[in-house]
């Protein structure tokens, strides 16, 4: 059976777009390729006359955009999040070219929600924003420092997804954990490690980024998330037991005169 992308499960997330024309053009690109889920994080005035003019015949996508105050809010409900960035080596997250990304997204989109995140026109995504994602993707280009217009990048990915097909090769059923659940794992890890007295060599943000990179490569399922929580809970149980024993020992120790 040949599968095509499920457009209802694909969110195109634009982080702090500066130019209304880019938002309007992006809306038009999405409508042309059969997509409608436009998500805007702290956008410019995306409903002005310039944006509406460039969103010709696509006003319902533009005016129906979901507006959020943070990227974390925009990603709520997503199961897999991919950042578009040129900074591949810096983060060493799982990396996909557009064709490779489409091959991954088509079967996943049948049941699960995916967010494709685009950065600011001038500065792209911050380190912190990229760390919220599970993988990264880049549009290969000939020049050393490629720079595509935001709406052009949206159009290229929308076109690639629309034209992609997938031939299932096995019956394995993947049950990916939602974005919110994987984030809960990272916070549980942080709490557990801090309770043990562990101190990272650099700082906690970099420590968590390395764990995110490892965990993201595994494409964690719901059962993987549950397993990680059970491991951390076992740590916490032992810590609670140890703290209780130490407290009992201190309370039972004979007091010397003057105490």
XYZ file of N, CA and C in Angstrom:
777
model
N 0.840 -1.192 0.000
C 0.000 0.000 0.000
C 0.880 1.247 0.000
N 0.620 2.158 -0.908
C 1.370 3.403 -0.994
C 0.738 4.465 -0.105
N 1.564 5.117 0.709
C 1.076 6.149 1.621
C 1.493 7.533 1.144
N 0.635 8.512 1.409
C 0.941 9.920 1.155
C 0.885 10.679 2.481
N 1.441 11.861 2.488
C 1.449 12.659 3.709
C 0.024 13.004 4.140
N -0.191 13.014 5.447
C -1.474 13.455 6.001
C -1.331 14.923 6.396
N -1.818 15.851 5.586
C -1.588 17.282 5.857
C -2.214 17.767 7.152
N -3.246 17.087 7.626
C -3.907 17.518 8.857
C -3.015 17.369 10.078
N -1.985 16.537 9.979
C -1.109 16.272 11.119
C 0.242 16.972 11.005
N 0.371 17.912 10.080
C 1.629 18.632 9.902
C 1.432 20.098 10.270
N 2.212 20.570 11.249
C 2.194 21.981 11.639
C 3.453 22.668 11.115
N 3.284 23.764 10.412
C 4.403 24.593 9.974
C 4.509 25.755 10.962
N 5.575 25.748 11.765
C 5.726 26.708 12.861
C 6.748 27.773 12.468
N 6.335 29.023 12.433
C 7.230 30.144 12.133
C 7.496 30.903 13.429
N 8.769 30.959 13.827
C 9.135 31.603 15.084
C 9.491 33.073 14.842
N 8.705 33.943 15.413
C 8.916 35.394 15.370
C 9.221 35.927 13.969
N 8.371 35.633 12.987
C 8.582 36.196 11.651
C 8.485 37.717 11.702
N 9.407 38.385 11.006
C 9.494 39.843 11.079
C 8.682 40.546 9.996
N 8.527 39.913 8.841
C 7.924 40.576 7.693
C 6.559 39.975 7.363
N 5.513 40.782 7.367
C 4.179 40.280 7.039
C 4.123 39.597 5.682
N 4.894 40.106 4.720
C 4.892 39.502 3.395
C 5.354 38.062 3.404
N 6.325 37.753 4.260
C 6.800 36.376 4.356
C 5.721 35.455 4.910
N 4.965 35.953 5.874
C 3.898 35.137 6.448
C 2.804 34.905 5.411
N 2.444 35.954 4.685
C 1.433 35.802 3.642
C 1.874 34.848 2.553
N 3.139 34.962 2.133
C 3.663 34.065 1.099
C 3.734 32.629 1.594
N 4.084 32.455 2.870
C 4.128 31.109 3.441
C 2.734 30.492 3.461
N 1.732 31.288 3.818
C 0.352 30.791 3.817
C -0.062 30.359 2.416
N 0.327 31.139 1.426
C -0.015 30.793 0.038
C 0.686 29.509 -0.390
N 1.952 29.357 0.014
C 2.696 28.139 -0.316
C 2.028 26.915 0.300
N 1.601 27.033 1.544
C 0.956 25.900 2.213
C -0.353 25.537 1.530
N -1.167 26.538 1.243
C -2.450 26.266 0.591
C -2.239 25.597 -0.764
N -1.241 26.055 -1.509
C -0.967 25.494 -2.836
C -0.622 24.014 -2.758
N 0.078 23.616 -1.692
C 0.510 22.228 -1.544
C -0.436 21.404 -0.673
N -1.584 21.972 -0.317
C -2.596 21.200 0.402
C -2.480 21.205 1.906
N -1.688 22.115 2.469
C -1.537 22.201 3.921
C -2.294 23.416 4.450
N -2.647 23.369 5.729
C -3.425 24.474 6.296
C -2.999 24.869 7.701
N -2.153 24.063 8.352
C -1.819 24.313 9.758
C -0.603 25.227 9.870
N -0.862 26.521 9.977
C 0.187 27.524 10.147
C 0.182 27.972 11.601
N 1.350 27.890 12.249
C 1.483 28.274 13.656
C 2.514 29.396 13.742
N 2.176 30.475 14.414
C 3.045 31.646 14.507
C 3.406 31.916 15.960
N 4.705 32.088 16.222
C 5.179 32.392 17.569
C 5.599 33.860 17.617
N 4.906 34.645 18.414
C 5.190 36.083 18.544
C 5.396 36.749 17.185
N 4.407 36.701 16.323
C 4.600 37.208 14.963
C 4.464 38.726 14.862
N 4.839 39.235 13.696
C 4.584 40.622 13.336
C 3.084 40.780 13.041
N 2.710 41.919 12.483
C 1.310 42.134 12.110
C 1.021 41.318 10.846
N 0.695 40.053 11.048
C 0.577 39.131 9.917
C -0.755 39.236 9.180
N -1.629 40.106 9.643
C -2.921 40.259 8.974
C -3.050 41.604 8.253
N -1.935 42.303 8.041
C -2.029 43.598 7.376
C -2.220 43.430 5.869
N -2.290 44.541 5.164
C -2.613 44.501 3.732
C -1.542 43.783 2.915
N -0.277 43.948 3.289
C 0.806 43.283 2.550
C 0.688 41.766 2.669
N 0.478 41.294 3.888
C 0.353 39.854 4.104
C -0.851 39.293 3.358
N -1.968 39.996 3.413
C -3.177 39.525 2.731
C -2.982 39.493 1.218
N -2.273 40.485 0.685
C -2.046 40.524 -0.764
C -1.196 39.344 -1.217
N -0.155 39.020 -0.445
C 0.732 37.920 -0.824
C 0.132 36.555 -0.499
N -0.912 36.542 0.307
C -1.612 35.285 0.605
C -2.793 35.106 -0.336
N -2.671 35.591 -1.535
C -3.764 35.578 -2.515
C -4.424 34.199 -2.595
N -5.719 34.174 -2.418
C -6.522 32.947 -2.475
C -6.184 31.971 -1.348
N -5.470 32.455 -0.341
C -5.088 31.586 0.788
C -5.375 32.273 2.121
N -6.316 33.200 2.103
C -6.590 33.978 3.308
C -7.040 33.108 4.474
N -7.732 31.994 4.178
C -8.201 31.157 5.284
C -7.042 30.539 6.055
N -5.934 30.259 5.364
C -4.753 29.740 6.059
C -4.114 30.843 6.889
N -3.985 32.020 6.301
C -3.376 33.153 6.997
C -4.191 33.554 8.219
N -5.470 33.779 8.032
C -6.314 34.248 9.129
C -6.607 33.155 10.148
N -6.450 31.905 9.743
C -6.684 30.793 10.661
C -5.446 30.342 11.397
N -4.342 31.074 11.246
C -3.094 30.693 11.908
C -3.263 30.689 13.426
N -2.634 29.711 14.059
C -2.640 29.651 15.529
C -1.466 30.469 16.047
N -1.719 31.389 16.946
C -0.688 32.288 17.468
C -0.319 31.878 18.891
N 0.983 31.760 19.156
C 1.482 31.337 20.469
C 2.505 32.348 20.980
N 2.740 32.332 22.267
C 3.700 33.255 22.873
C 5.070 32.628 23.073
N 5.195 31.326 22.856
C 6.491 30.656 22.987
C 6.511 29.432 22.092
N 7.712 28.982 21.758
C 7.820 27.781 20.940
C 7.307 26.571 21.702
N 7.586 26.511 22.988
C 7.101 25.381 23.793
C 5.582 25.273 23.713
N 4.901 26.401 23.767
C 3.440 26.389 23.647
C 3.016 25.911 22.265
N 3.744 26.340 21.245
C 3.405 25.959 19.869
C 3.560 24.463 19.633
N 4.431 23.824 20.401
C 4.722 22.408 20.183
C 3.831 21.479 20.998
N 2.975 22.033 21.824
C 2.082 21.190 22.621
C 1.198 20.346 21.705
N 1.158 19.062 21.967
C 0.364 18.157 21.147
C 1.144 17.474 20.050
N 2.380 17.922 19.806
C 3.201 17.292 18.766
C 3.883 16.041 19.302
N 4.097 15.075 18.412
C 4.829 13.866 18.769
C 6.279 13.918 18.293
N 6.527 14.641 17.226
C 7.881 14.734 16.676
C 8.087 16.150 16.186
N 9.254 16.733 16.517
C 9.529 18.135 16.203
C 10.862 18.232 15.469
N 10.853 18.902 14.329
C 12.055 19.028 13.503
C 12.370 20.502 13.290
N 13.611 20.887 13.560
C 14.054 22.268 13.371
C 14.732 22.416 12.020
N 14.427 23.486 11.312
C 15.140 23.801 10.078
C 16.282 24.747 10.437
N 17.512 24.339 10.160
C 18.681 25.133 10.538
C 19.878 24.725 9.703
N 20.828 25.642 9.541
C 22.078 25.338 8.860
C 23.140 24.854 9.839
N 22.856 24.920 11.137
C 23.866 24.623 12.157
C 23.842 23.148 12.513
N 24.239 22.332 11.575
C 24.142 20.888 11.749
C 25.169 20.350 12.745
N 26.429 20.726 12.600
C 27.487 20.127 13.413
C 27.447 20.576 14.868
N 26.920 21.772 15.096
C 26.930 22.319 16.444
C 26.098 21.489 17.411
N 25.004 20.927 16.936
C 24.085 20.224 17.827
C 24.164 18.706 17.699
N 24.537 18.210 16.552
C 24.687 16.771 16.330
C 23.415 16.000 16.670
N 22.276 16.605 16.415
C 21.004 15.899 16.524
C 20.827 15.033 15.281
N 19.891 14.092 15.301
C 19.577 13.352 14.069
C 19.305 14.337 12.937
N 19.932 14.090 11.793
C 19.874 15.044 10.677
C 19.221 14.411 9.461
N 18.395 15.211 8.767
C 17.712 14.732 7.568
C 17.779 15.789 6.469
N 18.031 15.345 5.259
C 17.792 16.191 4.102
C 16.285 16.190 3.853
N 15.761 17.097 3.046
C 14.313 17.078 2.797
C 13.779 15.728 2.313
N 14.428 15.035 1.357
C 13.896 13.724 0.951
C 13.895 12.706 2.091
N 14.970 12.694 2.897
C 15.032 11.768 4.024
C 13.958 12.103 5.055
N 13.748 13.392 5.261
C 12.731 13.823 6.215
C 11.340 13.400 5.763
N 11.068 13.553 4.485
C 9.756 13.166 3.955
C 9.516 11.673 4.133
N 10.545 10.876 3.913
C 10.413 9.425 4.076
C 10.055 9.069 5.513
N 10.557 9.859 6.451
C 10.252 9.626 7.861
C 8.860 10.142 8.225
N 8.504 11.301 7.672
C 7.274 11.966 8.080
C 6.016 11.351 7.482
N 6.101 10.842 6.263
C 4.892 10.345 5.597
C 4.201 9.252 6.409
N 4.887 8.156 6.772
C 4.176 7.120 7.548
C 3.787 7.591 8.947
N 4.644 8.430 9.550
C 4.348 8.908 10.897
C 3.099 9.787 10.920
N 2.916 10.558 9.856
C 1.808 11.516 9.818
C 0.439 10.858 9.729
N 0.395 9.579 9.442
C -0.906 8.916 9.361
C -1.629 8.956 10.702
N -0.859 8.897 11.798
C -1.482 8.853 13.127
C -0.988 9.928 14.082
N 0.201 10.478 13.818
C 0.829 11.344 14.812
C 1.087 12.746 14.268
N 1.119 13.700 15.177
C 1.296 15.105 14.808
C 2.785 15.450 14.762
N 3.175 16.195 13.740
C 4.568 16.571 13.528
C 4.652 18.084 13.355
N 5.655 18.687 13.971
C 5.886 20.128 13.820
C 7.196 20.360 13.082
N 7.139 21.183 12.056
C 8.318 21.591 11.297
C 8.558 23.057 11.632
N 9.704 23.352 12.269
C 9.935 24.667 12.866
C 10.908 25.488 12.022
N 10.512 26.711 11.707
C 11.333 27.635 10.926
C 11.709 28.828 11.805
N 12.968 29.268 11.710
C 13.447 30.360 12.550
C 13.226 31.739 11.959
N 13.757 32.714 12.643
C 13.634 34.116 12.239
C 14.373 34.372 10.924
N 13.912 35.370 10.185
C 14.522 35.664 8.893
C 16.014 35.982 9.009
N 16.407 36.714 10.041
C 17.800 37.163 10.141
C 18.665 36.247 10.990
N 18.132 35.727 12.070
C 18.968 35.001 13.031
C 18.595 33.534 13.205
N 17.528 33.089 12.592
C 17.141 31.688 12.716
C 16.633 31.346 14.106
N 16.856 30.108 14.518
C 16.418 29.621 15.825
C 17.541 29.756 16.844
N 17.198 30.032 18.081
C 18.197 30.091 19.144
C 18.607 28.679 19.551
N 19.713 28.586 20.288
C 20.146 27.281 20.796
C 19.057 26.635 21.641
N 18.435 27.437 22.487
C 17.399 26.904 23.372
C 16.211 26.375 22.582
N 15.857 27.041 21.500
C 14.728 26.600 20.683
C 15.054 25.311 19.938
N 16.270 25.206 19.434
C 16.666 23.977 18.740
C 16.686 22.803 19.709
N 17.055 23.061 20.948
C 17.101 21.989 21.937
C 15.720 21.442 22.272
N 14.669 22.175 21.932
C 13.311 21.677 22.147
C 12.882 20.697 21.059
N 13.695 20.548 20.024
C 13.336 19.713 18.880
C 14.001 18.343 18.974
N 13.499 17.405 18.194
C 14.030 16.047 18.201
C 15.056 15.808 17.100
N 15.017 16.589 16.052
C 15.905 16.397 14.907
C 16.049 17.725 14.177
N 17.004 17.765 13.240
C 17.193 18.972 12.440
C 17.205 18.604 10.962
N 16.887 19.585 10.142
C 16.895 19.389 8.696
C 17.455 20.636 8.029
N 18.123 20.427 6.901
C 18.727 21.522 6.154
C 18.477 21.304 4.671
N 18.220 22.383 3.957
C 18.090 22.312 2.505
C 19.484 22.437 1.906
N 20.021 21.394 1.278
C 21.366 21.478 0.701
C 21.435 22.578 -0.356
N 22.542 23.293 -0.373
C 22.735 24.358 -1.359
C 24.197 24.390 -1.781
N 24.460 24.940 -2.942
C 25.809 24.938 -3.499
C 26.721 25.937 -2.815
N 26.191 27.106 -2.457
C 27.025 28.153 -1.885
C 27.397 27.820 -0.452
N 28.492 28.439 0.026
C 28.996 28.142 1.365
C 28.029 28.589 2.449
N 27.447 29.772 2.274
C 26.513 30.306 3.265
C 25.148 30.524 2.628
N 24.394 29.460 2.442
C 23.097 29.593 1.773
C 22.113 30.392 2.613
N 21.257 31.124 1.952
C 20.266 31.921 2.660
C 18.994 31.987 1.840
N 18.045 31.125 2.178
C 16.758 31.128 1.502
C 15.799 32.063 2.221
N 14.949 32.708 1.468
C 13.858 33.462 2.059
C 12.976 32.509 2.864
N 12.404 33.009 3.961
C 11.581 32.169 4.835
C 10.461 31.481 4.074
N 9.720 32.233 3.283
C 8.599 31.631 2.556
C 9.078 30.657 1.486
N 10.288 30.889 0.941
C 10.852 29.937 -0.017
C 11.146 28.602 0.662
N 11.703 28.673 1.864
C 11.994 27.447 2.606
C 10.710 26.689 2.924
N 9.683 27.415 3.329
C 8.392 26.778 3.600
C 7.870 26.094 2.342
N 7.978 26.771 1.211
C 7.486 26.215 -0.049
C 8.237 24.942 -0.424
N 9.561 24.934 -0.258
C 10.346 23.757 -0.629
C 9.955 22.540 0.204
N 9.781 22.731 1.506
C 9.399 21.598 2.352
C 7.965 21.158 2.075
N 7.066 22.117 1.858
C 5.677 21.755 1.555
C 5.594 20.987 0.243
N 6.359 21.423 -0.740
C 6.375 20.743 -2.039
C 6.928 19.326 -1.894
N 8.047 19.192 -1.161
C 8.656 17.873 -0.978
C 7.703 16.922 -0.269
N 7.023 17.412 0.751
C 6.088 16.561 1.488
C 4.887 16.173 0.638
N 4.361 17.129 -0.099
C 3.184 16.855 -0.926
C 3.472 15.779 -1.968
N 4.671 15.769 -2.509
C 5.009 14.845 -3.592
C 5.638 13.543 -3.113
N 5.761 13.359 -1.815
C 6.403 12.151 -1.289
C 5.404 11.006 -1.156
N 5.893 9.820 -1.420
C 5.119 8.600 -1.198
C 5.966 7.648 -0.382
N 5.315 6.700 0.262
C 6.019 5.755 1.126
C 5.439 4.369 0.924
N 6.336 3.407 0.768
C 5.931 2.007 0.617
C 6.285 1.264 1.902
N 5.318 0.918 2.734
C 5.616 0.201 3.978
C 6.340 -1.112 3.698
N 7.401 -1.355 4.478
C 8.188 -2.568 4.265
C 8.016 -3.591 5.376
N 7.352 -3.216 6.464
C 7.143 -4.177 7.552
C 5.875 -3.800 8.309
N 5.559 -4.587 9.321
C 4.330 -4.375 10.085
C 4.594 -3.788 11.454
N 5.816 -3.319 11.679
C 6.128 -2.751 12.988
C 5.279 -1.512 13.239
N 4.671 -1.464 14.394
C 3.826 -0.319 14.759
C 4.565 0.542 15.772
N 4.873 1.742 15.376
C 5.607 2.666 16.227
C 4.623 3.535 16.992
N 4.855 3.691 18.287
C 3.961 4.467 19.140
C 4.754 5.611 19.774
N 5.092 6.654 19.012
C 5.974 7.712 19.520
C 5.369 8.474 20.681
N 6.231 8.812 21.631
C 5.775 9.592 22.785
C 5.550 11.040 22.363
N 4.501 11.683 22.874
C 4.263 13.096 22.559
C 5.402 13.974 23.067
N 5.520 15.131 22.474
C 6.554 16.095 22.861
C 6.508 16.384 24.360
N 5.313 16.600 24.901
C 5.180 16.934 26.319
C 5.695 15.813 27.215
N 5.555 14.563 26.772
C 6.004 13.424 27.577
C 7.527 13.298 27.566
N 8.154 13.538 26.423
C 9.622 13.483 26.390
C 10.211 14.634 27.200
N 9.564 15.800 27.166
C 10.034 16.916 27.985
C 9.949 16.563 29.463
N 8.912 15.837 29.857
C 8.765 15.432 31.257
C 9.901 14.500 31.674
N 10.381 13.663 30.749
C 11.514 12.780 31.044
C 12.756 13.606 31.362
N 13.028 14.634 30.562
C 14.219 15.456 30.777
C 14.162 16.167 32.128
N 12.989 16.643 32.503
C 12.855 17.321 33.787
C 12.967 16.337 34.952
N 12.455 15.119 34.766
C 12.568 14.090 35.806
C 14.032 13.699 35.985
N 14.758 13.568 34.879
C 16.190 13.277 34.947
C 16.917 14.368 35.720
N 16.613 15.616 35.401
C 17.275 16.738 36.069
C 17.044 16.690 37.573
N 15.805 16.479 37.992
C 15.503 16.427 39.426
C 16.234 15.275 40.103
N 16.240 14.118 39.470
C 16.865 12.934 40.069
C 18.370 13.114 40.199
N 19.008 13.629 39.149
C 20.460 13.805 39.183
C 20.865 14.863 40.200
N 20.090 15.914 40.312
C 20.409 16.950 41.297
C 20.282 16.417 42.717
N 19.332 15.528 42.946
C 19.167 14.955 44.288
C 20.344 14.072 44.672
N 20.980 13.436 43.696
C 22.126 12.574 44.003
C 23.369 13.379 44.356
N 23.345 14.679 44.069
C 24.521 15.500 44.304
C 25.444 15.573 43.107
N 25.028 14.969 42.005
C 25.844 14.996 40.789
C 25.985 16.432 40.285
N 27.211 16.765 39.850
C 27.474 18.085 39.279
C 28.097 17.891 37.901
N 27.472 18.385 36.835
C 28.031 18.213 35.490
C 29.330 18.987 35.326
N 30.148 18.566 34.361
C 31.434 19.215 34.142
C 31.267 20.664 33.700
N 30.236 20.939 32.882
C 30.047 22.304 32.389
C 28.853 22.965 33.081
N 27.641 22.621 32.636
C 26.438 23.137 33.284
C 25.266 22.220 32.960
N 24.147 22.448 33.648
C 22.998 21.559 33.488
C 22.380 21.656 32.100
N 22.389 22.838 31.510
C 21.803 22.985 30.175
C 22.530 22.116 29.156
N 23.858 22.120 29.204
C 24.627 21.309 28.256
C 24.478 19.819 28.564
N 24.385 19.501 29.845
C 24.169 18.103 30.219
C 22.853 17.593 29.645
N 21.791 18.384 29.812
C 20.488 17.982 29.285
C 20.487 17.943 27.765
N 21.229 18.859 27.127
C 21.286 18.850 25.673
C 21.899 17.547 25.166
N 22.943 17.064 25.843
C 23.566 15.800 25.429
C 22.597 14.633 25.618
N 21.863 14.645 26.725
C 20.885 13.572 26.934
C 19.764 13.649 25.906
N 19.306 14.864 25.592
C 18.282 15.029 24.560
C 18.754 14.422 23.244
N 20.016 14.667 22.904
C 20.559 14.168 21.647
C 20.533 12.644 21.615
N 20.949 12.025 22.716
C 20.957 10.562 22.785
C 19.535 10.008 22.740
N 18.660 10.592 23.538
C 17.286 10.087 23.636
C 16.528 10.298 22.326
N 16.779 11.420 21.663
C 16.088 11.704 20.402
C 16.469 10.708 19.323
N 17.723 10.265 19.325
C 18.160 9.293 18.318
C 17.391 7.982 18.432
N 16.876 7.702 19.622
C 16.150 6.445 19.838
C 14.704 6.526 19.378
N 14.235 7.720 18.993
C 12.837 7.916 18.623
C 11.930 7.273 19.678
N 11.967 7.795 20.918
C 11.301 7.122 22.038
C 9.803 6.946 21.845
N 9.350 5.776 22.224
C 7.923 5.477 22.234
C 7.376 5.743 23.635
N 6.065 5.611 23.785
C 5.446 5.810 25.096
C 6.008 4.838 26.124
N 6.246 3.598 25.721
C 6.774 2.614 26.668
C 8.203 2.955 27.083
N 8.984 3.614 26.195
C 10.335 4.036 26.551
C 10.292 5.143 27.597
N 9.353 6.059 27.428
C 9.177 7.141 28.397
C 8.798 6.567 29.758
N 7.885 5.614 29.772
C 7.473 4.994 31.032
C 8.641 4.282 31.701
N 9.485 3.627 30.891
C 10.652 2.936 31.436
C 11.614 3.923 32.088
N 11.872 5.052 31.425
C 12.782 6.045 31.988
C 12.243 6.586 33.308
N 10.949 6.853 33.375
C 10.367 7.342 34.630
C 10.520 6.303 35.743
N 10.355 5.025 35.407
C 10.507 3.973 36.420
C 11.941 3.909 36.932
N 12.906 4.101 36.042
C 14.313 4.106 36.454
C 14.574 5.265 37.409
N 14.097 6.453 37.045
C 14.304 7.615 37.910
C 13.569 7.451 39.234
N 12.387 6.846 39.196
C 11.640 6.608 40.430
C 12.386 5.643 41.343
N 13.089 4.673 40.745
C 13.887 3.743 41.552
C 15.025 4.485 42.244
N 15.668 5.419 41.507
C 16.693 6.251 42.130
C 16.112 7.000 43.327
N 14.968 7.621 43.096
C 14.356 8.448 44.132
C 13.927 7.606 45.334
N 13.452 6.390 45.078
C 13.066 5.498 46.179
C 14.279 5.190 47.053
N 15.412 4.878 46.419
C 16.625 4.573 47.174
C 17.129 5.796 47.931
N 17.033 6.964 47.302
C 17.456 8.185 47.981
C 16.571 8.467 49.190
N 15.266 8.282 49.020
C 14.348 8.489 50.146
C 14.657 7.518 51.282
N 14.941 6.264 50.920
C 15.265 5.250 51.925
C 16.551 5.610 52.655
N 17.562 6.035 51.893
C 18.843 6.408 52.501
C 18.685 7.617 53.408
N 17.954 8.608 52.949
C 17.740 9.801 53.773
C 16.977 9.451 55.046
N 16.008 8.533 54.935
C 15.262 8.110 56.115
C 16.141 7.385 57.114
N 17.038 6.521 56.617
C 17.947 5.791 57.507
C 18.897 6.747 58.224
N 19.413 7.718 57.468
C 20.337 8.676 58.072
C 19.637 9.516 59.132
N 18.402 9.920 58.843
C 17.652 10.712 59.820
C 17.364 9.900 61.075
N 17.009 8.618 60.894
C 16.727 7.754 62.042
C 17.982 7.540 62.875
N 19.128 7.395 62.196
C 20.385 7.182 62.918
C 20.744 8.414 63.738
N 20.543 9.585 63.159
C 20.848 10.816 63.889
C 19.932 10.975 65.100
N 18.670 10.620 64.920
C 17.713 10.766 66.024
C 17.971 9.768 67.146
N 18.528 8.595 66.787
C 18.753 7.557 67.796
C 20.124 7.653 68.447
N 20.992 8.517 67.930
C 22.332 8.643 68.500
C 22.245 9.262 69.888
N 23.000 8.701 70.877
C 22.966 9.272 72.233
C 23.530 10.685 72.233
N 22.885 11.566 72.945
C 23.329 12.948 73.002
C 24.349 13.110 74.119
N 25.369 13.893 73.870
C 26.380 14.175 74.885
C 25.915 15.337 75.750
N 26.589 15.517 76.891
C 26.203 16.596 77.791
C 26.358 17.933 77.088
N 25.445 18.788 77.370
C 25.485 20.123 76.785
C 24.674 20.235 75.524
N 24.238 19.097 74.959
C 23.428 19.149 73.742
C 21.987 19.452 74.101
